[in-house]
Amino acid sequence: MSNNLLSRVRPLLAALVLVLTWVPGRCAGGGVRPSAHLASVEAQPGGGFLVEAPGYRAAVGADGNLHSFQVGNTNLLDDRVAISLGAFLFAEAPLRLETVTQLSPTVVQAKGEKCRIQYQFLRGEIRLALFNQREKPVSYFAVLSPEIVAAANLRTGEEAAAPGRARWGDVRFTAGNGDYVELLGGTRIWGPWLGRQVWELSKVPPGARVEVRVRGGSGDPPRPTLEHLITLRARVNAPDGLISAGEPVEVKAVVENRADRELSATVSAQVSGCGSDLLQTASRALTLPPRQTTTTSFEVRAKAPDFYTAEVALMVGGRQVASAAAAAGYRVSEIRRRARLPDDFGSFWDQLLAEAGEEPPPYRLTLDAARAGGKVTTWVMEYEGLGGKPIHGWYLCPA
């Protein structure tokens, strides 16, 4: 090759080498430049990690679970109610993965005895890899904040008020101010659970690796749906819920229509007893004037002493938009036990109480802030049952 040709080609080769070497966020050797890490992961003194990213803030607790996912000033997960740990693996009880380590600047691993979660923190989302080495499947739950008011199916665009129930796996959950979290890779949504919406991945099979993605953002506040605009309450005809002999069980359905238009609806009631067959199913058409409350009632004649449950549903346009339930006891002093006790019932409990001993089990009481300010003060109680299994409940005390 002549010197003249080399002099022309050499600048082109140099430019080509420069282009191939410089890739945004990467060095010539293929490594990632520190400035390209758009999520900052910091270890916390009490264990776990705090994550700051352009699109969200998050916290992985010392138990290895995702305890918060915050967009703006809205924490879209709730780890403060009952057994919730925010977003967590579940097998008979929430799993605590107490070996939490940072594998790289943006990757954290939480490892338990037979399960682990690997978190990858990116600019606008978290990618989770769930690993199950147990003999049985485990589930993964995310308990959403009570500020969540709407859910949308990311595959079909279908929307519903929250809490709701649907076989949706990829879902956007939006708070009243427009902040939202998207959960992808699940099985269904359900609720209300203590007033909250729950997103569920029903099964991580044994030996499997399953991926979940969590994304966040902000948008316009959700438009109110009929589920937001209609309230249904069910009542029985006795303040204490106890019906005397010979009296009917009257079920009242109270419907409040907060929409600015008249609605045509159908209300139905189904009444059944604990130990008897279905007593009655009835329905009727209702006209719901705008911004008014409408009441209708159903009357049922109970024959046998029992506790009866009335389940009331409201349909608008062929779609159920509200449901409610009420219960009543009829001639409760005459209710008799129907089940036959096993022959070893007494000896079983005597042995169990002897094994439990006289000392109370270790327990923990946590004030339920979500239920503060009412007539009853509520604590979430957790104690260790037989075999080390955690038992959860509520301790209620008149304020």
mmCIF file of C-alpha atoms in Angstrom, residues 230 255 263-267 284-288 314-317 321:
data_model
loop_
_atom_site.group_PDB
_atom_site.id
_atom_site.type_symbol
_atom_site.label_atom_id
_atom_site.label_comp_id
_atom_site.label_asym_id
_atom_site.label_seq_id
_atom_site.Cartn_x
_atom_site.Cartn_y
_atom_site.Cartn_z
ATOM 1 C CA ILE A 230 -71.016 3.602 44.294
ATOM 2 C CA VAL A 255 -76.772 2.111 47.895
ATOM 3 C CA LEU A 263 -77.956 4.627 36.941
ATOM 4 C CA SER A 264 -80.016 1.499 36.305
ATOM 5 C CA ALA A 265 -78.876 -1.314 38.578
ATOM 6 C CA THR A 266 -79.817 -4.753 39.873
ATOM 7 C CA VAL A 267 -79.327 -5.671 43.509
ATOM 8 C CA ARG A 284 -84.686 -6.674 41.934
ATOM 9 C CA ALA A 285 -84.082 -3.748 39.619
ATOM 10 C CA LEU A 286 -83.238 -0.355 41.089
ATOM 11 C CA THR A 287 -83.068 3.151 39.711
ATOM 12 C CA LEU A 288 -80.279 5.093 41.394
ATOM 13 C CA LEU A 314 -74.941 -4.702 42.932
ATOM 14 C CA MET A 315 -74.763 -4.992 39.132
ATOM 15 C CA VAL A 316 -74.618 -2.077 36.686
ATOM 16 C CA GLY A 317 -74.482 -2.729 32.967
ATOM 17 C CA VAL A 321 -69.516 -2.999 40.900
#
